[in-house]
CSV table of C-alpha atoms and ligand atoms in Angstrom, one decimal:
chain,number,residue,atom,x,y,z
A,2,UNK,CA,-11.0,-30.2,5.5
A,3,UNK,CA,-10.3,-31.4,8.9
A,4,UNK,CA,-8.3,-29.2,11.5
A,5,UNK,CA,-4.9,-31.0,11.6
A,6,UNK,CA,-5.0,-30.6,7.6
A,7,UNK,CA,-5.8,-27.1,7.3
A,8,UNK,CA,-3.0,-26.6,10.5
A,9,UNK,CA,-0.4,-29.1,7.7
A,10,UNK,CA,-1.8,-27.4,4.8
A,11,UNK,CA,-1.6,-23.4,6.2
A,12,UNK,CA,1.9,-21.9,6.4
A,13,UNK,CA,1.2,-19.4,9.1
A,14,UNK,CA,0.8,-22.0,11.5
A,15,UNK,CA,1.9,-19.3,14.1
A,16,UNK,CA,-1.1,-16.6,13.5
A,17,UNK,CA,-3.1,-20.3,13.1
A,18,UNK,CA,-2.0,-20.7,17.3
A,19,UNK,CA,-3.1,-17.3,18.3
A,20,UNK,CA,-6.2,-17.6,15.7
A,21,UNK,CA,-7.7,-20.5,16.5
A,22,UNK,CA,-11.2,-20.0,16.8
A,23,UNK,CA,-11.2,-17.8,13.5
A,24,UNK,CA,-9.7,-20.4,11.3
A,25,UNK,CA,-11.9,-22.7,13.1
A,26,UNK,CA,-15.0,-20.4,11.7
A,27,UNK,CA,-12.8,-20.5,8.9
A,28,UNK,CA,-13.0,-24.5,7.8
A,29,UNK,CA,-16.5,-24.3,8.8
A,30,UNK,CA,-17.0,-20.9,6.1
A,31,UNK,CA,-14.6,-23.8,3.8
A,32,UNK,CA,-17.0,-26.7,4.5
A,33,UNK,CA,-20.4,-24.4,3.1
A,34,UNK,CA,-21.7,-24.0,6.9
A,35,UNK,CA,-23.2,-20.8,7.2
A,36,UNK,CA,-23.3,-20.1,3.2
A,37,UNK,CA,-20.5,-18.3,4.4
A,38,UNK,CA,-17.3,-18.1,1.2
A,39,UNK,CA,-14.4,-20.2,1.3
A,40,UNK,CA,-11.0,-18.9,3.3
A,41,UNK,CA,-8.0,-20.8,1.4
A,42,UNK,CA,-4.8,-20.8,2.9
A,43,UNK,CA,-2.1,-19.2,1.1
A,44,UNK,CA,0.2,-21.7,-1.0
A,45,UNK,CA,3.3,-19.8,0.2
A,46,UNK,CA,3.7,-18.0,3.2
A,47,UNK,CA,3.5,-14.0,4.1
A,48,UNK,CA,7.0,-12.0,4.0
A,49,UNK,CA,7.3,-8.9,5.6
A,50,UNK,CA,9.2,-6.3,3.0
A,51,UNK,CA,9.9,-3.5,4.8
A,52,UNK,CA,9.9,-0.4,2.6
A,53,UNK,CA,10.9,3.5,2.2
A,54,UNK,CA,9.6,6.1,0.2
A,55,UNK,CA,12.7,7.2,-2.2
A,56,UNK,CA,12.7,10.8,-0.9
A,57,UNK,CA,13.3,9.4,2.7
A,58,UNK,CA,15.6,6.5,2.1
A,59,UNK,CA,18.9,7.9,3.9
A,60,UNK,CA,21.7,8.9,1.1
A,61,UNK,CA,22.2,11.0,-1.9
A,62,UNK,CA,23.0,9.2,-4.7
A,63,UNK,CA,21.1,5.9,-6.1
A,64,UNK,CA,23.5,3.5,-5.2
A,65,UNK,CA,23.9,5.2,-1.8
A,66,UNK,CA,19.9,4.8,-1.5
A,67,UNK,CA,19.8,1.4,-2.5
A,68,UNK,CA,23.2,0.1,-0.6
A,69,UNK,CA,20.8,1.3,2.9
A,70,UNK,CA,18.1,-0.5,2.1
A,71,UNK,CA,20.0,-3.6,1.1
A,72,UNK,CA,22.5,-3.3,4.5
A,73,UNK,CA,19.3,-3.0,6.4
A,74,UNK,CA,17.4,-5.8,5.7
A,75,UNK,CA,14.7,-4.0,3.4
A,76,UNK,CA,13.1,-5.8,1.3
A,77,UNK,CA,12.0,-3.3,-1.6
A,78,UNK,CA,11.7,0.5,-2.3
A,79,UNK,CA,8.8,3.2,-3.4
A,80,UNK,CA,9.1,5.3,-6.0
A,81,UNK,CA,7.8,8.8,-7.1
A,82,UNK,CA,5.0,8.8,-9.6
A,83,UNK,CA,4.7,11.5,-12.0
A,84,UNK,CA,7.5,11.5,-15.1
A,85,UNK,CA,10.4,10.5,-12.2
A,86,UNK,CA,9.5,6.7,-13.8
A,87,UNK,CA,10.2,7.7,-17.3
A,88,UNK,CA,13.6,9.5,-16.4
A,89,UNK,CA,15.1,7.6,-14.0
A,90,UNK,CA,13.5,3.9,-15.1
A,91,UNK,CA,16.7,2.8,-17.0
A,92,UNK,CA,19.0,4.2,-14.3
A,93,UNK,CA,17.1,2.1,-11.4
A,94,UNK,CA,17.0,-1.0,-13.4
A,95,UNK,CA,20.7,-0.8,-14.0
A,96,UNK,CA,21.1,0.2,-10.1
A,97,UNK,CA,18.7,-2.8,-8.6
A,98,UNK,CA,20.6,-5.4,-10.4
A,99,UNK,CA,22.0,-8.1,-8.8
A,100,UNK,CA,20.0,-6.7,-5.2
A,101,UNK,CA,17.8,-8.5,-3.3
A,102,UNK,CA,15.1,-5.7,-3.2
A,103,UNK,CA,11.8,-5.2,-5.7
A,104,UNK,CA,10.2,-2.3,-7.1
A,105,UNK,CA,7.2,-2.0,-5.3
A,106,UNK,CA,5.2,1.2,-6.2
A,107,UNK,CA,5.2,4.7,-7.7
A,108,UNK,CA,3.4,7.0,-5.5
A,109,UNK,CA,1.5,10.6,-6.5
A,110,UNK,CA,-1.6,12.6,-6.8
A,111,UNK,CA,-4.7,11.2,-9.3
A,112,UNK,CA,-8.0,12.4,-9.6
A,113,UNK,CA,-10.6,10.9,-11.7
A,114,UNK,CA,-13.4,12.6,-10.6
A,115,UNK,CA,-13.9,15.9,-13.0
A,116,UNK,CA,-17.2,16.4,-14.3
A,117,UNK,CA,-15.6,17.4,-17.8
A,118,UNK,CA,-15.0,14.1,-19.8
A,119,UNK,CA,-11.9,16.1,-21.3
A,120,UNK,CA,-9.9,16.7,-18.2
A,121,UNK,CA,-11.1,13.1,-17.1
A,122,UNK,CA,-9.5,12.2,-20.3
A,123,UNK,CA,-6.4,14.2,-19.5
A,124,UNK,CA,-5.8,12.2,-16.4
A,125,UNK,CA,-5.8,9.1,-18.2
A,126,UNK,CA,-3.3,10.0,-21.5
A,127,UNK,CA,-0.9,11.8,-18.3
A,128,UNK,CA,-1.1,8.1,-16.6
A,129,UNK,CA,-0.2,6.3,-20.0
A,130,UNK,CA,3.3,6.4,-20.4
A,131,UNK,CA,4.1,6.5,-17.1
A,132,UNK,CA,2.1,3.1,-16.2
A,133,UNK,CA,4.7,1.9,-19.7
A,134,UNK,CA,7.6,3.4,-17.8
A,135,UNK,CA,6.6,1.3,-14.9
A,136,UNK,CA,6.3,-2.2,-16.3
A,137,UNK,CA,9.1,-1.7,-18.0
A,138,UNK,CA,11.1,-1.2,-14.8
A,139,UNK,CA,8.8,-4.4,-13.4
A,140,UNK,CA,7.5,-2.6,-11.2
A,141,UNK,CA,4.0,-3.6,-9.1
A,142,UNK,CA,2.0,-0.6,-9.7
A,143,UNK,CA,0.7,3.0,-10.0
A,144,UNK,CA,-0.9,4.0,-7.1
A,145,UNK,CA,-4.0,5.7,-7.6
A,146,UNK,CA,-6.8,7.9,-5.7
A,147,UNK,CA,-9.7,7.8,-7.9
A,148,UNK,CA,-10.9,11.2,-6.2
A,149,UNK,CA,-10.0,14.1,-3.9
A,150,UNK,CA,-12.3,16.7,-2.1
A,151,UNK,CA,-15.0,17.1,-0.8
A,152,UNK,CA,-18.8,15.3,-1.6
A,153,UNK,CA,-20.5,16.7,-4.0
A,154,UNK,CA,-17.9,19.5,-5.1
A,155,UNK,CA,-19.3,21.4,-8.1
A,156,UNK,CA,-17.3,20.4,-11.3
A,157,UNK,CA,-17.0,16.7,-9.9
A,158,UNK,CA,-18.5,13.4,-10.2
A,159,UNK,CA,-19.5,11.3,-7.1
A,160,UNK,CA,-21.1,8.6,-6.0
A,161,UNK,CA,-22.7,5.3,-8.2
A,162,UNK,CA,-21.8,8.1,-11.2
A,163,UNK,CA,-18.0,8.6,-10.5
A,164,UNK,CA,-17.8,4.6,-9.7
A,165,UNK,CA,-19.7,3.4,-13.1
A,166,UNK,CA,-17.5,5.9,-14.7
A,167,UNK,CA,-13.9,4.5,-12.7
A,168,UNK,CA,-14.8,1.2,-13.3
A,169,UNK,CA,-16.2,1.4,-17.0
A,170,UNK,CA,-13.7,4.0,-18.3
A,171,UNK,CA,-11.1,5.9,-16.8
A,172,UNK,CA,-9.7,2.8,-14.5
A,173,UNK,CA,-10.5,0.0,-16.2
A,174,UNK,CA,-8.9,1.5,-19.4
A,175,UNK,CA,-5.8,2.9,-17.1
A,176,UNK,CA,-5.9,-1.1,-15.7
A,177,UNK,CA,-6.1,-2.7,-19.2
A,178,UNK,CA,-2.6,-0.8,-20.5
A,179,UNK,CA,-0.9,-1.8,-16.8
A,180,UNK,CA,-1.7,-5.1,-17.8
A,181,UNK,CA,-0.6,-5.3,-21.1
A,182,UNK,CA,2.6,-4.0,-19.8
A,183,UNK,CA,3.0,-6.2,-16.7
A,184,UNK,CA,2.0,-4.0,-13.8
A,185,UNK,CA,-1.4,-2.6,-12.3
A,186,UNK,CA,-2.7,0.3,-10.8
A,187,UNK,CA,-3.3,0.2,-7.0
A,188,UNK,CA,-6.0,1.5,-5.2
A,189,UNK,CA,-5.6,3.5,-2.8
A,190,UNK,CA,-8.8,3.9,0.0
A,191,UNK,CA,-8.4,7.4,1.6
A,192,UNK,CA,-9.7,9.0,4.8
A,193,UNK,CA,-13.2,10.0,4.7
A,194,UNK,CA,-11.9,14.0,4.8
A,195,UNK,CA,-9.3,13.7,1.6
A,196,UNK,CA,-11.8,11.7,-0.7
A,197,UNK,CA,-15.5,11.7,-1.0
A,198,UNK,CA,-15.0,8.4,-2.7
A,199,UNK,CA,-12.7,5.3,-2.1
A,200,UNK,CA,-12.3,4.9,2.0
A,201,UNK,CA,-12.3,1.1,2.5
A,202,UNK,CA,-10.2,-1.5,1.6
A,203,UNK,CA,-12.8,-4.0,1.0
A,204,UNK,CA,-14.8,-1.5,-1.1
A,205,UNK,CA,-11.5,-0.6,-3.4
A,206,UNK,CA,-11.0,-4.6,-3.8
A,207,UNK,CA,-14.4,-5.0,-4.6
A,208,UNK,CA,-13.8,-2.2,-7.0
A,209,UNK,CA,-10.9,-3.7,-8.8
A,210,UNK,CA,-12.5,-7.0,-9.1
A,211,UNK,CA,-14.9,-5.4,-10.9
A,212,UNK,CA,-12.7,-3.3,-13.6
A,213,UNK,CA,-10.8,-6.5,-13.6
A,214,UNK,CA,-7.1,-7.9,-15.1
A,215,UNK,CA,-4.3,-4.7,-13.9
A,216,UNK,CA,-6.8,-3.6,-11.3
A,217,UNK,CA,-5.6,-4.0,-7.4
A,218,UNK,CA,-5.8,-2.4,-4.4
A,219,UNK,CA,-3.8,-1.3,-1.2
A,220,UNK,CA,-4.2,-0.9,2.5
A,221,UNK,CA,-2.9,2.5,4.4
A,222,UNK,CA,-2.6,2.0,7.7
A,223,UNK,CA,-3.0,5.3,8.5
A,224,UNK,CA,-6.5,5.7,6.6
A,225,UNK,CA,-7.3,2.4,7.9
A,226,UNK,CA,-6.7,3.6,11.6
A,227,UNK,CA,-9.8,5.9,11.0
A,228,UNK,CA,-11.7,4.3,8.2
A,229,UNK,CA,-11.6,0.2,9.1
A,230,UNK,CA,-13.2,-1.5,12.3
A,231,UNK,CA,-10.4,-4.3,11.8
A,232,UNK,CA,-7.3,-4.1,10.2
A,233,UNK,CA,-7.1,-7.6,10.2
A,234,UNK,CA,-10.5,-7.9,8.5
A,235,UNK,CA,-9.7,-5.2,6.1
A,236,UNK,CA,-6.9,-7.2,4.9
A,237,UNK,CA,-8.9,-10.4,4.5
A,238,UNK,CA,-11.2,-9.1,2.4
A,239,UNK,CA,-8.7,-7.9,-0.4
A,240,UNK,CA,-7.4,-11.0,-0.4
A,241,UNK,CA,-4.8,-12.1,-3.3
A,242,UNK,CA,-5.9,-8.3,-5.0
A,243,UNK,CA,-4.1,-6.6,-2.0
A,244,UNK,CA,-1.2,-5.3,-3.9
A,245,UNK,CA,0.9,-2.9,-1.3
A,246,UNK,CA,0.6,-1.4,2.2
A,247,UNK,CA,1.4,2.0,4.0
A,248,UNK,CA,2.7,2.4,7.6
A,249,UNK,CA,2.9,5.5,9.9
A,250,UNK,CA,2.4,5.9,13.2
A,251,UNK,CA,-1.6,5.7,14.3
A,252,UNK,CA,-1.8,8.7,16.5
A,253,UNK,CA,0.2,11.1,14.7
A,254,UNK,CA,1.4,10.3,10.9
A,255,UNK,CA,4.8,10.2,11.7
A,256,UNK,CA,7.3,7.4,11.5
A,257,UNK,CA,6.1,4.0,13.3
A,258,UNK,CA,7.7,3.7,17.0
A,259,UNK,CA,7.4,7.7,17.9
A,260,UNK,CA,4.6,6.5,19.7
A,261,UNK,CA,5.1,2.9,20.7
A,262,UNK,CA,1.4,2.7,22.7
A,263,UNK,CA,-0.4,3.7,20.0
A,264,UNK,CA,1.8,1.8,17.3
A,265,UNK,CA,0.6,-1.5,17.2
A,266,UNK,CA,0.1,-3.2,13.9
A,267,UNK,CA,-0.1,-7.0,15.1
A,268,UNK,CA,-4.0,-7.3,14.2
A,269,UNK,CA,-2.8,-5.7,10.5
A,270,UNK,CA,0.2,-8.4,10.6
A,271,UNK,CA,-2.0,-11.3,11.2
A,272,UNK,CA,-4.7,-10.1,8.6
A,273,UNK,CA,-1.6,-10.0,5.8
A,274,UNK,CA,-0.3,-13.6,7.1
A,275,UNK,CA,-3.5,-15.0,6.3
A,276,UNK,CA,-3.6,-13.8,3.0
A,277,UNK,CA,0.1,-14.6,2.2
A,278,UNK,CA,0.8,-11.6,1.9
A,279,UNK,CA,4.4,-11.2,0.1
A,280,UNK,CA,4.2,-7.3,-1.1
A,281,UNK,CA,5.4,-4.3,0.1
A,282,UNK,CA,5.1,-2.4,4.0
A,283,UNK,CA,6.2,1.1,2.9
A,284,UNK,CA,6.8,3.9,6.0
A,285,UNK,CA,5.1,6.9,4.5
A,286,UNK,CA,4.7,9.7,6.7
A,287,UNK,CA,6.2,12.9,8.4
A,288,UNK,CA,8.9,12.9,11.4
A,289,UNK,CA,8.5,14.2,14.6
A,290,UNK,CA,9.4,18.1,15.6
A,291,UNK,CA,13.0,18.9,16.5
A,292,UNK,CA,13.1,19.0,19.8
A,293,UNK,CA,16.4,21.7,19.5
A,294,UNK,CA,14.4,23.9,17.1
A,295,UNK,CA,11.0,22.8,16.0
A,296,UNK,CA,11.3,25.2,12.8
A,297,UNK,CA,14.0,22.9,11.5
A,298,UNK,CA,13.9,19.8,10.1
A,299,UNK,CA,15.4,16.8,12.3
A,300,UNK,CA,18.6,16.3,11.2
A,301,UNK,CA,19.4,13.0,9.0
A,302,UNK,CA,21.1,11.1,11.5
A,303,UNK,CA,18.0,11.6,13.7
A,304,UNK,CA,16.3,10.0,11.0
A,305,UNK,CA,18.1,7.5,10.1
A,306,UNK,CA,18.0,6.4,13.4
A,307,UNK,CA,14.4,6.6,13.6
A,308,UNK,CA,13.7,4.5,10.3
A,309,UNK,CA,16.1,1.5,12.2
A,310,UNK,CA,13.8,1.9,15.4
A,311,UNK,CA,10.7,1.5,12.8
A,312,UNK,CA,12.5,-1.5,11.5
A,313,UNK,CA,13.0,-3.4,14.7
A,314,UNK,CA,9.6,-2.7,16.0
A,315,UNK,CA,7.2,-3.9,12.9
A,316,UNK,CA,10.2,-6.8,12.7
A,317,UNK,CA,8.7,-7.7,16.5
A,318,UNK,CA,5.1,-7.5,15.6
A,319,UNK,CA,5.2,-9.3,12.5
A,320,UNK,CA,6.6,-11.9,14.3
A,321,UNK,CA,4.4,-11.7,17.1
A,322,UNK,CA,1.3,-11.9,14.9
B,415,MG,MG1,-0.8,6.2,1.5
């Protein structure tokens, strides 16, 4: 493919401006130079779906939740995982109608990593109806951590055993039922003191490539910041399996924009434009002290305010990228 077709053909001919010399690599990985695999454009182009966690989306009721997220140009909202799907599922459906916001995930602890088949076993039935409860609501995914702790932790698998076992059983079987009922499970890579186990995003794609149909993975921003060499490379590599993505702030896990030097997500942005990206960018993360009484919480309006600062900042970066 020549370079004015792959320019015509790409719909990010913005990050194609910046990026020349890459996508220039780029047609020559297309052409089989180097041996090097194929980068397609993506057939439509990225979106930027700005996100909150439900437990921080301002308001008390559902509809309150919802009508913020809607008045403020978000695209679609994050869910708890645990049984908060399978008693609230109808209620949201009913409460998203007619919105122009999607259910992205449904976020909470996982570990598949027990030695003991049984409580590995116990992990997967607890995940069952919930993953149900999910498609029903058409939601993208469960998000899941394959393992917590430490390496080698007595009473826990690790390693090539843990990841024949994720891959063979517990995930692939977890991945199978999300896609008989029209979602997936997510993997989520985790920094290198939380999991033993999954810490790169190319590692959890190549991972749910291999368990196969149901099976995607995500990029945290905030793992990435310590795990990744290049956010923008990490993204690449997941490719059309990169399911959702968490934001914070990359100095302190806070929400984006606390720390405007350190926040800079434009290398991220470009790496999700090439890809097409079209999911979810979900803020999860902690606030910053108050600055009146540092025991207290900040007060909601604080908040609030902060989440619209977050808004307009990643809005400027994913443009500039
Ligand atoms: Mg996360």
């Amino acid at each position: 493919m020549k370079r004015r077709d792959f320019l015509k053909a790409s719909a990010v001919a913005g990050v194609a401006t910046v990026y020349g010399t890459q996508l220039a690599a780029a047609q020559g990985q297309a052409s089989g130079e180097n041996g090097m695999p194929k980068l397609a454009p993506p057939g439509k182009p990225a979106e930027l779906n700005l996100c909150l966690q439900w437990s921080g989306i301002p308001g008390g009721e559902m509809k309150e939740k919802l009508d913020f997220l809607e008045a403020n140009g978000f695209g679609a909202v994050e869910i708890p995982s645990g049984d908060w799907p399978i008693k609230n599922g109808d209620a949201l459906v009913e409460a998203m109608k007619g919105r122009k916001l999607f259910l992205a995930t449904a976020c909470g602890p996982s570990d598949f990593s027990y030695a003991e088949r049984e409580k590995r076993e116990a992990e997967v039935q607890k995940f069952l109806p919930i993953i149900e409860a999910l498609g029903k609501m058409k939601s993208v995914g469960l998000i899941i951590c394959p393992a917590r702790g430490k390496l080698s932790e007595p009473g826990h698998l690790s390693g090539k055993e843990l990841r024949k076992d994720f891959v063979e059983n517990t995930g692939k079987r977890l991945a199978q039922h999300a896609a008989k009922h029209g979602t997936s499970i997510v993997l989520e890579p985790l920094r290198r003191n939380e999991t033993p186990f999954l810490r790169q995003v190319a590692d959890g794609a190549r991972m749910a490539a291999d368990i196969g149909p149901g099976a995607t993975v995500m990029g945290d921003f905030w793992h990435m910041g310590l795990e990744e060499t290049s956010f923008m490379g990490a993204f690449i590599c997941a490719g059309k399996l990169l399911s959702h993505v968490h934001i914070a702030g990359l100095k302190e896990r806070i929400i984006p924009g606390v720390h405007p030097e350190a926040d800079q997500y434009v290398d991220g942005f470009k790496g999700l434009k090439l890809i097409g990206y079209r999911g979810a960018v979900s803020f999860e993360g902690g606030w910053p002290r108050n600055p009146a009484d540092p025991k207290k919480d900040l007060p909601q309006e604080e908040k609030t305010k902060l989440i619209l600062n977050m808004a307009k900042l990643l809005r400027e970066q994913w443009a500039m990228a």
